[in-house]
Coordinates of C-alpha atoms in Angstrom, one line a residue:
M22 CA 1.6 -29.2 25.7
R23 CA 4.4 -27.9 23.5
S24 CA 6.0 -24.5 24.5
L25 CA 8.2 -22.3 22.2
N26 CA 9.9 -19.0 22.8
Y27 CA 10.4 -16.2 20.3
D28 CA 11.1 -12.4 20.2
V29 CA 8.3 -11.7 17.7
V30 CA 5.4 -13.9 16.6
V31 CA 3.5 -12.9 13.3
V32 CA 0.1 -14.4 12.8
G33 CA -0.9 -14.7 9.1
G34 CA 1.1 -15.4 6.0
G35 CA -0.5 -12.9 3.6
H36 CA 1.2 -9.7 2.3
A37 CA 1.2 -8.0 5.7
G38 CA 2.5 -11.1 7.5
C39 CA 5.3 -11.7 5.0
E40 CA 6.7 -8.2 5.3
A41 CA 6.3 -8.1 9.1
A42 CA 8.1 -11.4 9.5
L43 CA 10.9 -10.5 7.1
A44 CA 11.5 -7.1 8.7
S45 CA 11.6 -8.6 12.2
A46 CA 13.9 -11.4 11.2
R47 CA 16.2 -9.2 9.2
M48 CA 16.6 -7.0 12.3
K49 CA 17.9 -10.2 13.9
K50 CA 14.9 -10.9 16.2
K51 CA 14.0 -14.6 16.6
T52 CA 10.7 -14.6 14.6
L53 CA 8.0 -17.1 14.1
L54 CA 5.4 -16.8 11.3
I55 CA 2.2 -18.8 12.0
T56 CA -0.1 -19.5 9.1
M57 CA -3.0 -21.8 8.4
S58 CA -1.4 -23.0 5.2
I59 CA 2.3 -22.8 4.3
D60 CA 1.3 -23.5 0.7
R61 CA -0.7 -20.2 0.6
I62 CA 2.0 -17.9 1.9
G63 CA 2.0 -14.7 -0.3
Q64 CA -1.3 -15.8 -1.9
M65 CA -2.9 -13.2 -4.2
S66 CA -6.5 -13.8 -3.1
C67 CA -8.0 -11.4 -5.5
N68 CA -6.5 -9.8 -8.7
P69 CA -3.1 -11.0 -9.9
A70 CA -1.4 -7.6 -9.8
I71 CA 0.8 -5.4 -7.7
G72 CA 0.8 -1.6 -7.8
G73 CA -1.6 0.9 -9.4
T74 CA -2.7 4.4 -8.6
A75 CA -0.8 5.4 -5.3
K76 CA -0.3 1.7 -4.7
G77 CA 2.8 1.7 -6.9
H78 CA 4.1 4.5 -4.6
L79 CA 3.6 2.3 -1.6
V80 CA 5.5 -0.6 -3.2
K81 CA 8.5 1.6 -4.0
E82 CA 8.5 2.9 -0.4
I83 CA 8.4 -0.6 1.0
D84 CA 11.4 -1.4 -1.2
A85 CA 13.3 1.7 -0.2
L86 CA 12.9 0.7 3.5
G87 CA 14.1 -2.8 2.8
G88 CA 10.9 -4.7 2.2
E89 CA 10.3 -7.5 -0.3
M90 CA 7.2 -6.8 -2.4
G91 CA 9.0 -4.7 -5.1
A92 CA 11.7 -7.3 -5.7
A93 CA 9.0 -10.1 -5.7
I94 CA 6.9 -8.5 -8.4
D95 CA 10.0 -7.5 -10.5
K96 CA 11.0 -11.2 -10.5
T97 CA 7.5 -12.7 -11.1
G98 CA 5.7 -10.1 -13.1
I99 CA 4.4 -10.9 -16.6
Q100 CA 3.3 -7.4 -17.7
F101 CA 4.5 -3.9 -16.6
R102 CA 2.8 -0.5 -17.2
V103 CA 2.8 3.0 -15.8
L104 CA -0.7 4.5 -15.1
N105 CA -1.6 8.2 -15.4
K106 CA 1.2 9.0 -17.8
S107 CA -1.0 11.7 -19.5
K108 CA -1.0 13.6 -16.2
G109 CA 1.7 15.0 -14.0
P110 CA 4.6 12.9 -12.5
A111 CA 3.2 13.2 -9.0
I112 CA 0.5 10.7 -9.9
W113 CA 2.4 8.4 -12.2
S114 CA 1.9 4.9 -10.8
S115 CA 3.6 1.6 -11.7
R116 CA 1.5 -1.5 -12.0
A117 CA 2.4 -5.1 -12.9
Q118 CA 0.5 -8.3 -13.6
A119 CA 2.0 -11.2 -11.7
D120 CA 2.3 -14.9 -12.3
M121 CA 0.4 -15.8 -9.1
D122 CA 2.1 -19.1 -8.6
L123 CA 5.6 -17.7 -9.2
Y124 CA 4.9 -14.8 -6.8
R125 CA 3.7 -17.1 -4.0
S126 CA 6.7 -19.5 -4.6
Y127 CA 9.1 -16.6 -4.5
M128 CA 7.7 -15.2 -1.3
R129 CA 7.7 -18.6 0.4
K130 CA 11.3 -19.3 -0.6
T131 CA 12.4 -15.9 0.6
L132 CA 10.8 -16.5 4.0
E133 CA 12.3 -20.0 4.3
D134 CA 15.8 -18.8 3.4
T135 CA 15.7 -15.9 5.9
E136 CA 17.8 -16.3 9.0
H137 CA 16.2 -15.9 12.4
L138 CA 12.8 -16.8 10.9
D139 CA 10.8 -20.0 11.5
I140 CA 7.4 -20.9 9.9
L141 CA 4.7 -22.9 11.6
Q142 CA 1.4 -24.2 10.1
D143 CA -1.2 -23.9 12.8
T144 CA -4.1 -21.6 13.8
V145 CA -4.0 -19.1 16.6
A146 CA -6.9 -19.4 19.0
S147 CA -6.1 -16.8 21.6
L148 CA -3.5 -14.4 23.0
I149 CA -1.6 -15.0 26.3
L150 CA -1.9 -11.8 28.4
E151 CA -0.3 -10.7 31.6
D152 CA -0.7 -7.2 33.2
N153 CA -2.4 -5.9 30.1
S154 CA 0.5 -6.9 27.9
V155 CA 0.7 -9.7 25.4
K156 CA 3.1 -12.5 26.3
G157 CA 2.5 -14.9 23.4
V158 CA -0.2 -17.0 21.7
K159 CA -2.1 -20.3 22.1
T160 CA -2.9 -22.3 19.0
N161 CA -5.6 -24.7 18.1
L162 CA -3.1 -27.6 18.4
D163 CA -2.5 -26.6 22.0
Q164 CA 0.9 -25.1 21.4
I165 CA 2.0 -22.3 23.7
I166 CA 4.3 -19.8 22.0
N167 CA 5.9 -17.2 24.3
S168 CA 6.9 -14.0 22.7
S169 CA 7.9 -10.4 23.5
C170 CA 5.7 -9.1 20.8
V171 CA 2.8 -10.4 18.6
I172 CA 1.7 -9.1 15.2
L173 CA -1.8 -10.0 14.0
T174 CA -2.2 -9.9 10.2
T175 CA -5.4 -11.9 9.8
G176 CA -6.7 -10.6 6.4
T177 CA -10.3 -11.6 5.7
F178 CA -10.1 -14.6 8.0
L179 CA -11.7 -13.2 11.2
N180 CA -15.3 -14.6 11.1
G181 CA -15.0 -14.7 7.3
L182 CA -18.2 -15.5 5.5
I183 CA -18.4 -16.1 1.7
H184 CA -21.6 -15.2 -0.2
I185 CA -22.5 -16.6 -3.7
G186 CA -26.2 -15.8 -4.3
E187 CA -28.1 -17.1 -1.3
R188 CA -25.3 -19.6 -0.4
R189 CA -23.2 -18.7 2.6
I190 CA -20.0 -20.5 3.4
T191 CA -17.9 -19.9 6.5
A192 CA -14.4 -19.3 5.2
G193 CA -11.4 -16.9 5.2
R194 CA -11.2 -17.1 1.4
A195 CA -12.3 -19.8 -1.0
G196 CA -11.3 -23.2 0.2
E197 CA -9.8 -22.1 3.5
P198 CA -11.4 -22.0 7.0
A199 CA -12.3 -18.8 8.8
S200 CA -10.7 -17.8 12.2
V201 CA -13.6 -17.9 14.6
E202 CA -12.0 -18.3 18.0
L203 CA -9.5 -15.5 17.6
A204 CA -12.2 -13.2 16.3
Q205 CA -14.2 -13.8 19.4
A206 CA -11.1 -13.3 21.6
L207 CA -10.6 -9.8 20.2
K208 CA -14.1 -8.9 21.0
D209 CA -13.6 -10.3 24.5
Y210 CA -10.5 -8.2 24.9
G211 CA -12.7 -5.1 24.4
F212 CA -11.6 -4.1 20.9
Q213 CA -14.0 -2.0 18.8
V214 CA -14.9 -4.6 16.1
G215 CA -16.8 -3.9 12.9
R216 CA -17.8 -5.7 9.8
M217 CA -16.5 -5.1 6.2
K218 CA -17.1 -6.7 2.9
T219 CA -15.0 -7.2 -0.2
G220 CA -15.4 -9.3 -3.3
T221 CA -13.7 -11.0 -6.2
T222 CA -14.5 -11.8 -9.9
P223 CA -15.3 -15.1 -11.5
R224 CA -12.2 -16.7 -13.0
L225 CA -12.5 -17.6 -16.7
D226 CA -11.0 -20.2 -19.0
A227 CA -8.8 -18.4 -21.6
R228 CA -9.5 -21.1 -24.2
S229 CA -13.2 -20.1 -24.2
I230 CA -12.5 -16.4 -24.9
D231 CA -12.5 -14.9 -28.4
F232 CA -9.5 -12.5 -28.1
S233 CA -10.0 -11.2 -31.6
K234 CA -12.9 -9.2 -30.3
L235 CA -10.8 -7.6 -27.5
E236 CA -8.5 -4.6 -27.4
R237 CA -4.9 -5.7 -26.8
Q238 CA -2.7 -3.9 -24.2
D239 CA 1.1 -4.6 -24.1
S240 CA 3.7 -3.7 -21.5
D241 CA 5.3 -0.2 -21.5
P242 CA 8.8 0.1 -23.1
D243 CA 11.6 1.2 -20.7
F244 CA 9.6 0.4 -17.6
V245 CA 11.6 1.3 -14.5
P246 CA 11.5 -1.7 -12.1
F247 CA 9.8 -1.4 -8.7
S248 CA 12.9 -2.4 -6.7
M249 CA 16.3 -0.8 -6.3
R250 CA 17.7 -4.3 -6.4
T251 CA 16.4 -5.1 -9.9
K252 CA 18.9 -4.1 -12.7
E253 CA 16.6 -5.1 -15.5
L254 CA 13.4 -7.0 -16.4
S255 CA 14.4 -9.9 -18.6
Q256 CA 11.4 -12.3 -18.4
K257 CA 8.9 -13.0 -21.2
L258 CA 6.1 -10.4 -21.1
V259 CA 2.5 -11.2 -22.1
P260 CA -0.4 -8.9 -23.2
C261 CA -3.6 -8.1 -21.3
Y262 CA -6.9 -7.2 -23.1
I263 CA -9.8 -4.9 -22.6
T264 CA -13.6 -5.4 -23.2
H265 CA -16.7 -3.8 -21.9
T266 CA -20.1 -4.6 -20.5
N267 CA -23.2 -3.3 -22.4
E268 CA -26.9 -2.6 -21.9
K269 CA -27.7 -6.3 -22.3
T270 CA -25.3 -7.2 -19.6
H271 CA -26.8 -4.6 -17.3
E272 CA -30.3 -5.8 -18.0
V273 CA -29.4 -9.4 -17.0
I274 CA -28.0 -8.1 -13.8
R275 CA -30.9 -5.8 -13.0
S276 CA -33.4 -8.6 -13.6
H277 CA -31.6 -10.8 -11.0
M278 CA -30.8 -8.2 -8.5
H279 CA -33.1 -9.8 -5.9
L280 CA -30.7 -12.7 -5.9
S281 CA -27.7 -10.6 -4.9
P282 CA -26.9 -10.8 -1.2
L283 CA -25.7 -7.2 -1.5
Y284 CA -29.3 -6.0 -2.2
S285 CA -31.3 -8.6 -0.5
G286 CA -30.1 -7.5 3.0
I287 CA -28.0 -10.6 3.7
I288 CA -24.7 -8.8 3.6
T289 CA -24.3 -6.2 6.4
G290 CA -20.6 -5.4 6.0
I291 CA -19.6 -2.2 4.2
G292 CA -17.8 -2.7 0.8
P293 CA -15.0 -0.8 -0.9
R294 CA -16.3 2.4 -2.4
Y295 CA -13.6 2.6 -5.0
C296 CA -13.8 -1.0 -6.2
P297 CA -17.5 -1.7 -6.4
S298 CA -19.1 -4.9 -7.6
I299 CA -20.8 -5.0 -11.0
E300 CA -24.1 -5.0 -9.2
D301 CA -23.2 -1.7 -7.5
K302 CA -22.0 -0.2 -10.8
V303 CA -25.3 -1.0 -12.5
V304 CA -27.4 0.4 -9.6
K305 CA -25.3 3.5 -8.7
F306 CA -24.4 4.5 -12.3
P307 CA -27.6 3.9 -14.3
E308 CA -26.6 6.4 -16.9
R309 CA -23.5 4.4 -17.9
I310 CA -24.2 2.0 -20.8
S311 CA -20.9 0.2 -20.4
H312 CA -18.1 -0.5 -17.9
Q313 CA -14.5 -1.4 -18.8
I314 CA -13.2 -4.9 -18.0
F315 CA -9.4 -5.7 -18.0
I316 CA -8.6 -9.3 -19.1
E317 CA -5.7 -10.3 -16.9
P318 CA -3.9 -13.6 -17.2
E319 CA -3.0 -15.3 -13.8
G320 CA 0.3 -16.8 -15.0
Y321 CA 2.4 -18.4 -17.7
D322 CA 1.3 -22.0 -17.1
T323 CA -2.5 -21.6 -16.5
H324 CA -5.5 -20.8 -18.6
E325 CA -7.1 -19.0 -15.7
I326 CA -8.1 -15.4 -16.5
Y327 CA -9.1 -12.6 -14.0
P328 CA -11.7 -10.2 -15.6
N329 CA -10.9 -7.1 -13.5
G330 CA -13.9 -4.9 -13.0
I331 CA -16.8 -7.3 -12.6
S332 CA -16.6 -8.6 -9.0
T333 CA -19.9 -10.1 -8.1
S334 CA -21.8 -12.2 -5.5
L335 CA -24.7 -13.2 -7.8
P336 CA -25.5 -16.9 -8.2
I337 CA -23.3 -18.8 -10.6
H338 CA -26.0 -19.2 -13.3
V339 CA -26.5 -15.4 -13.3
Q340 CA -22.8 -14.8 -13.5
E341 CA -22.6 -17.1 -16.6
A342 CA -25.7 -15.4 -18.1
F343 CA -24.3 -11.8 -17.9
L344 CA -20.8 -12.8 -18.9
K345 CA -22.0 -14.3 -22.2
T346 CA -23.5 -10.9 -23.2
I347 CA -20.0 -9.4 -23.3
A348 CA -17.9 -9.1 -26.5
G349 CA -15.4 -12.0 -26.6
F350 CA -17.2 -13.9 -23.8
E351 CA -20.0 -15.3 -25.8
N352 CA -18.9 -18.9 -25.1
V353 CA -17.0 -18.3 -21.9
I354 CA -16.5 -21.0 -19.3
I355 CA -16.3 -20.1 -15.6
M356 CA -13.5 -21.9 -13.8
K357 CA -14.2 -20.4 -10.4
P358 CA -17.3 -18.3 -9.4
G359 CA -17.0 -14.8 -8.1
Y360 CA -18.0 -14.2 -4.5
A361 CA -18.4 -11.6 -1.8
I362 CA -16.8 -12.1 1.6
E363 CA -17.6 -10.4 4.9
Y364 CA -15.1 -10.3 7.8
D365 CA -14.3 -8.6 11.1
Y366 CA -12.0 -5.6 11.4
V367 CA -10.8 -3.5 14.4
Q368 CA -11.3 0.3 14.3
P369 CA -7.7 1.5 13.6
T370 CA -8.1 4.4 16.0
E371 CA -7.4 1.7 18.6
L372 CA -3.7 1.8 17.4
H373 CA -0.7 4.0 18.0
P374 CA 1.2 5.2 14.9
T375 CA 3.6 2.3 15.5
L376 CA 0.5 0.0 14.9
E377 CA 0.8 -1.2 18.5
T378 CA -2.6 -1.4 20.1
K379 CA -3.5 1.1 22.8
K380 CA -5.4 -1.5 24.9
I381 CA -2.8 -4.2 25.0
A382 CA 1.0 -3.5 25.1
N383 CA 3.3 -5.3 22.6
L384 CA 0.4 -6.3 20.4
Y385 CA 0.4 -5.0 16.8
F386 CA -2.2 -5.1 14.1
A387 CA -1.5 -4.9 10.3
G388 CA -3.4 -5.2 7.0
Q389 CA -7.2 -5.8 6.5
L390 CA -7.6 -6.2 10.2
N391 CA -7.1 -2.4 10.4
G392 CA -9.9 -1.8 7.8
T393 CA -7.7 -1.5 4.7
T394 CA -8.1 -3.1 1.3
G395 CA -5.3 -4.1 -1.1
Y396 CA -2.1 -6.1 -1.0
E397 CA 0.1 -2.9 -1.0
E398 CA -1.6 -1.2 1.9
A399 CA -1.3 -4.5 3.8
A400 CA 2.3 -5.0 3.0
A401 CA 3.2 -1.4 4.1
Q402 CA 1.5 -1.8 7.4
G403 CA 3.2 -5.2 7.9
L404 CA 6.6 -3.7 7.3
I405 CA 6.0 -0.9 9.9
A406 CA 4.6 -3.3 12.4
G407 CA 7.5 -5.8 12.0
I408 CA 10.0 -3.0 12.4
N409 CA 8.4 -1.6 15.5
A410 CA 7.9 -5.0 17.1
A411 CA 11.6 -5.7 16.6
L412 CA 12.5 -2.4 18.1
K413 CA 10.2 -2.9 21.0
A414 CA 11.7 -6.4 21.7
D415 CA 15.1 -4.6 21.8
K416 CA 13.7 -1.8 24.0
K417 CA 14.5 0.8 21.4
A418 CA 12.7 3.9 20.3
P419 CA 9.8 3.3 17.8
F420 CA 9.9 4.1 14.1
I421 CA 7.2 6.4 12.7
L422 CA 7.0 7.9 9.3
S423 CA 5.3 11.2 8.9
R424 CA 2.7 11.9 6.2
S425 CA 5.0 14.7 4.9
E426 CA 7.7 12.2 3.9
S427 CA 5.8 9.1 2.7
Y428 CA 2.6 7.6 1.5
I429 CA 3.1 5.0 4.2
G430 CA 3.0 7.8 6.7
V431 CA -0.3 9.1 5.1
L432 CA -1.8 5.7 5.3
I433 CA -1.0 5.0 8.9
D434 CA -1.8 8.5 10.0
D435 CA -5.2 8.5 8.3
L436 CA -6.1 5.1 9.9
T437 CA -4.9 5.8 13.4
T438 CA -6.1 9.4 13.6
L439 CA -9.4 9.3 11.7
G440 CA -10.3 5.6 11.6
T441 CA -12.4 4.2 8.8
N442 CA -16.0 3.0 8.3
E443 CA -15.3 1.5 4.9
P444 CA -12.4 -0.4 3.3
Y445 CA -9.6 2.1 3.1
R446 CA -7.5 2.3 -0.1
M447 CA -4.6 4.6 -0.8
F448 CA -5.0 7.4 -3.4
T449 CA -2.6 10.2 -4.4
S450 CA -5.3 12.7 -3.5
R451 CA -4.9 11.7 0.2
A452 CA -1.4 13.1 0.3
E453 CA -0.8 16.9 0.9
N454 CA 2.7 16.6 -0.7
R455 CA 2.1 14.7 -3.8
L456 CA 4.8 16.3 -5.9
K457 CA 7.4 15.6 -3.2
L458 CA 6.1 12.0 -2.6
R459 CA 6.7 10.6 -6.1
E460 CA 7.5 7.1 -7.0
D461 CA 10.8 7.9 -8.6
N462 CA 12.3 9.5 -5.4
A463 CA 11.1 6.9 -2.9
D464 CA 14.7 5.7 -2.4
A465 CA 16.0 9.3 -1.8
R466 CA 13.3 9.8 0.8
L467 CA 13.5 6.6 2.7
S468 CA 16.6 4.5 2.1
E469 CA 18.6 6.2 4.9
Y470 CA 15.9 4.8 7.3
G471 CA 16.2 1.3 5.8
R472 CA 19.9 1.5 6.2
K473 CA 19.8 2.6 9.9
L474 CA 17.3 -0.1 10.7
G475 CA 19.6 -2.8 9.2
L476 CA 17.2 -3.7 6.4
I477 CA 19.3 -2.4 3.5
S478 CA 22.5 -4.3 2.6
D479 CA 25.9 -2.7 1.9
E480 CA 25.6 -3.5 -1.8
I481 CA 22.1 -2.0 -2.2
Y482 CA 23.1 1.1 -0.2
N483 CA 26.2 1.6 -2.3
D484 CA 24.1 1.5 -5.4
F485 CA 21.7 4.0 -3.9
E486 CA 24.6 6.4 -3.0
D487 CA 26.0 6.0 -6.5
R488 CA 22.5 6.9 -7.9
M489 CA 22.2 10.0 -5.7
T490 CA 25.7 11.1 -6.7
K491 CA 24.9 10.8 -10.4
M492 CA 21.7 12.8 -10.0
S493 CA 23.5 15.6 -8.2
L494 CA 26.2 15.7 -10.9
E495 CA 23.7 15.7 -13.7
K496 CA 21.6 18.5 -12.2
A497 CA 24.8 20.6 -11.8
R498 CA 25.9 19.7 -15.3
L499 CA 22.6 20.8 -16.8
K500 CA 23.0 24.2 -15.2
S501 CA 26.5 24.6 -16.5
I502 CA 26.0 23.8 -20.2
W503 CA 24.8 26.5 -22.6
L504 CA 23.0 25.9 -25.8
N505 CA 23.7 28.4 -28.6
P506 CA 21.2 28.9 -31.4
T507 CA 23.3 27.6 -34.3
P508 CA 21.9 25.9 -37.4
E509 CA 23.9 22.7 -36.6
L510 CA 22.4 22.5 -33.1
N511 CA 18.8 23.2 -34.2
A512 CA 19.1 20.5 -36.9
K513 CA 20.3 18.0 -34.3
L514 CA 17.4 19.0 -32.0
A515 CA 14.9 18.7 -34.7
A516 CA 16.2 15.2 -35.6
H517 CA 15.3 14.1 -32.1
N518 CA 11.9 15.8 -31.9
L519 CA 13.1 18.6 -29.7
P520 CA 12.2 22.3 -30.1
E521 CA 14.7 24.7 -31.6
V522 CA 16.8 27.2 -29.6
T523 CA 16.3 30.9 -30.5
N524 CA 18.4 32.4 -27.6
N525 CA 21.4 31.3 -25.5
V526 CA 19.9 29.1 -22.8
T527 CA 21.2 26.6 -20.2
L528 CA 20.4 23.0 -20.7
D529 CA 18.6 23.2 -17.3
A530 CA 16.3 26.0 -18.6
Y531 CA 15.8 24.2 -21.9
L532 CA 14.6 21.0 -20.1
K533 CA 12.0 23.0 -18.3
R534 CA 10.1 23.6 -21.5
P535 CA 7.0 21.4 -21.7
E536 CA 7.9 20.0 -25.2
T537 CA 11.4 18.9 -24.1
N538 CA 12.0 15.5 -22.5
I539 CA 15.1 13.8 -21.0
R540 CA 14.8 10.7 -23.2
N541 CA 15.1 12.7 -26.4
L542 CA 17.9 14.7 -24.9
K543 CA 19.8 11.5 -24.1
E544 CA 19.3 10.2 -27.6
A545 CA 20.7 13.5 -28.9
Q546 CA 23.7 12.9 -26.6
L547 CA 23.1 16.1 -24.6
T548 CA 22.9 14.3 -21.2
S549 CA 25.2 12.0 -19.4
D550 CA 24.9 8.4 -20.3
Y551 CA 23.1 7.4 -17.1
D552 CA 20.1 5.0 -17.1
L553 CA 16.6 6.4 -17.3
R554 CA 16.0 5.6 -13.6
V555 CA 18.4 8.5 -12.8
L556 CA 17.6 10.8 -15.7
R557 CA 13.8 10.7 -15.3
C558 CA 14.2 11.7 -11.6
V559 CA 16.5 14.5 -12.7
E560 CA 14.0 15.6 -15.3
I561 CA 11.1 15.8 -12.8
E562 CA 13.1 17.7 -10.3
V563 CA 14.3 20.2 -12.9
K564 CA 10.9 20.8 -14.5
Y565 CA 9.0 21.1 -11.2
E566 CA 11.8 22.8 -9.1
G567 CA 9.7 25.8 -8.1
Y568 CA 6.6 23.7 -7.2
I569 CA 8.7 21.2 -5.2
R570 CA 10.3 24.0 -3.2
R571 CA 6.9 25.5 -2.4
E572 CA 5.5 22.1 -1.3
E573 CA 8.6 21.4 0.9
S574 CA 8.0 24.8 2.7
L575 CA 4.4 23.8 3.5
S576 CA 5.5 20.3 4.6
D577 CA 8.0 21.7 7.0
K578 CA 5.2 23.5 8.8
L579 CA 3.2 20.3 8.9
K580 CA 6.2 18.3 10.3
T581 CA 6.5 20.7 13.3
F582 CA 3.2 19.6 14.8
D583 CA 3.9 15.9 13.9
H584 CA 6.9 16.0 16.2
V585 CA 5.0 17.5 19.2
W586 CA 4.1 14.4 21.3
I587 CA 1.2 14.5 23.6
P588 CA 1.9 13.0 27.0
K589 CA 0.0 9.7 27.6
D590 CA -1.5 11.1 30.8
F591 CA -2.3 14.5 29.5
V592 CA -5.8 15.7 30.8
Y593 CA -7.6 17.6 28.0
A594 CA -10.4 18.6 30.4
N595 CA -7.9 20.7 32.3
V596 CA -7.2 22.9 29.3
S597 CA -9.3 26.0 29.8
G598 CA -10.8 27.2 26.5
L599 CA -11.3 23.8 24.9
S600 CA -15.0 23.1 24.2
R601 CA -16.6 20.0 25.6
E602 CA -17.0 18.7 22.1
V603 CA -13.3 19.1 21.3
V604 CA -12.3 17.5 24.7
E605 CA -14.6 14.5 23.9
K606 CA -13.1 14.0 20.4
L607 CA -9.6 14.2 21.7
K608 CA -10.3 11.7 24.5
R609 CA -12.1 9.4 22.0
H610 CA -9.3 9.4 19.4
N611 CA -6.5 9.7 21.9
P612 CA -4.0 11.2 19.4
S613 CA -0.3 10.5 19.9
T614 CA 1.0 13.9 18.4
L615 CA -0.3 17.4 17.9
G616 CA -0.3 16.7 14.2
Q617 CA -2.7 13.9 14.6
A618 CA -4.9 16.0 16.8
S619 CA -5.0 18.7 14.2
R620 CA -6.4 16.3 11.6
I621 CA -9.3 15.1 13.7
S622 CA -12.6 16.3 12.2
G623 CA -13.9 19.2 14.2
I624 CA -10.6 20.2 15.9
T625 CA -10.2 23.9 15.0
P626 CA -6.9 25.7 14.4
A627 CA -7.6 27.8 17.5
A628 CA -8.0 24.6 19.6
V629 CA -4.7 23.2 18.2
T630 CA -2.8 26.4 19.0
L631 CA -4.2 26.4 22.6
L632 CA -3.4 22.7 23.0
H633 CA 0.2 23.3 21.7
T634 CA 0.7 26.0 24.3
M635 CA -0.6 23.8 27.2
I636 CA 1.5 20.8 26.1
E637 CA 4.6 22.9 26.1
R638 CA 3.7 24.4 29.5
D639 CA 3.0 20.9 30.8
R640 CA 6.4 19.7 29.5
V641 CA 8.2 22.6 31.3
V642 CA 6.3 21.8 34.6
R643 CA 7.3 18.1 34.3
K644 CA 10.9 19.0 33.6
N645 CA 11.1 21.4 36.6
S646 CA 9.4 18.9 38.8
S647 CA 11.9 16.2 37.8
S648 CA 14.8 18.6 38.5
I649 CA 13.5 19.4 42.0
Q650 CA 13.0 15.7 42.8
H651 CA 16.5 14.9 41.6
A652 CA 18.0 17.7 43.7
T653 CA 16.2 16.6 46.9
H654 CA 17.5 13.1 46.4

């Protein structure tokens, strides 16, 4: 039997696994990534896109910490857009279509080229445990791999079951086997395992689509790249298209609903509320006569099209029938059928905020295993798990992001504090500090952490510092320059679609006007000649200065509780004044900080205040006891 030794073992080569393995290896830990298929590393199992509402925020935070997803999509994207531009900057979200093959190739090459990182094609069957701590893994090929820490990023592979009509196929995704032994092992270890469901759309042949009947959608001009490392996007960009379902489409679906495993009782897992199947849309929104479909190409060198918005588990002949009722799809050919997939997940309240499990030391979970949905949520967790596993292997303090400083912090705090009974996806509405946690300032918020962890290179960090200096100088400059209401100035402003000046005003105050924007000011040569990445961030901070200051004041209060750690052996039942219900909830959720405790449903502000008092008193008692013991020795 072959035996190997590593600091960190990562199980799974999806988006969580890639970020976990890269983080650990870049922190100079001897790391092994184990995957069922090396050829599927970084595979986009569902839609060919990165980013979107709140997800773009996650990608930029991953990049600011030294992760890879942002750089990967910048290099392999084929269309780039910013969503929610008609709304405030807090919810502007970048999204890009990817060439799926190029993305996968980029990620595999990045992993293979990374020092301290090995890749092994095999399947993990069980964990090696000793004294309630993981010591490695055992594979199906009887390899024993010893490790200080293990990170599981199993995606939809644990007991994966694909549904197409009444057909059921045991698989982790189309064409790949499920992980059955490891799924059973987690149950045997006592983890609280549940069942979830997700789905994907049929893939269509572009040559069979009449694009003249569709609405064209091109990339946004002047798109700011996801990654700090990307200077510009120079690749060829392609359009996407939009069409809609109609009443005839819905009638075909309704008449075959008895064949859908979602409604026949075959599927028991809970599906994503915010990304429903077309069957769910027809049943739950009967008043809607149409639903939007985005026609998304899967790459430069393929005719395969992803029709975003119509995931389904209906039989293939029904999929074909309802597709042909849609404008532009009258003669459509299905290349791959849509399907639903059920899989096991572990209730994420079983985890510390580091993503280490509470039951087994040195074991970390990341991605859909924790009940999330989406590449970006998975990658964010993988990065944090990889960082913390590397720190644990080095016997260093853990790394935890608060919800007041990052969407990653919101994501992990929601999962580990509240748990989830449905696939969790990130939204801007989940964050209390949306205006502070914008896409454009992710580097300002998090790059210092990435630097200290050793994940940000000198070159990238120097560029970051240069950008921060330029922002500071430009904000000061805007406050120092006065605009005087002369005919010459107003003519210049009008020529660039800017409002006239009637009183003496600083450029800073002028920019605060709703009808004034930084791009036009730059064209009028009233700003410094910095790139839009710098100037747009300056514009937002100037326009929303008062709101940002108010939000920061509230987040400082929130941060206080998030830094009050609850001792592991703290006895809630000994706190006089806590109700039995509160004590039971605290024991069940086992929060790591007072901030986490405060966000558990049913925990009142009065209970939090009382708990805070008793934790501080307990800390003083422990400190005094330690001092006495030290003195007697």
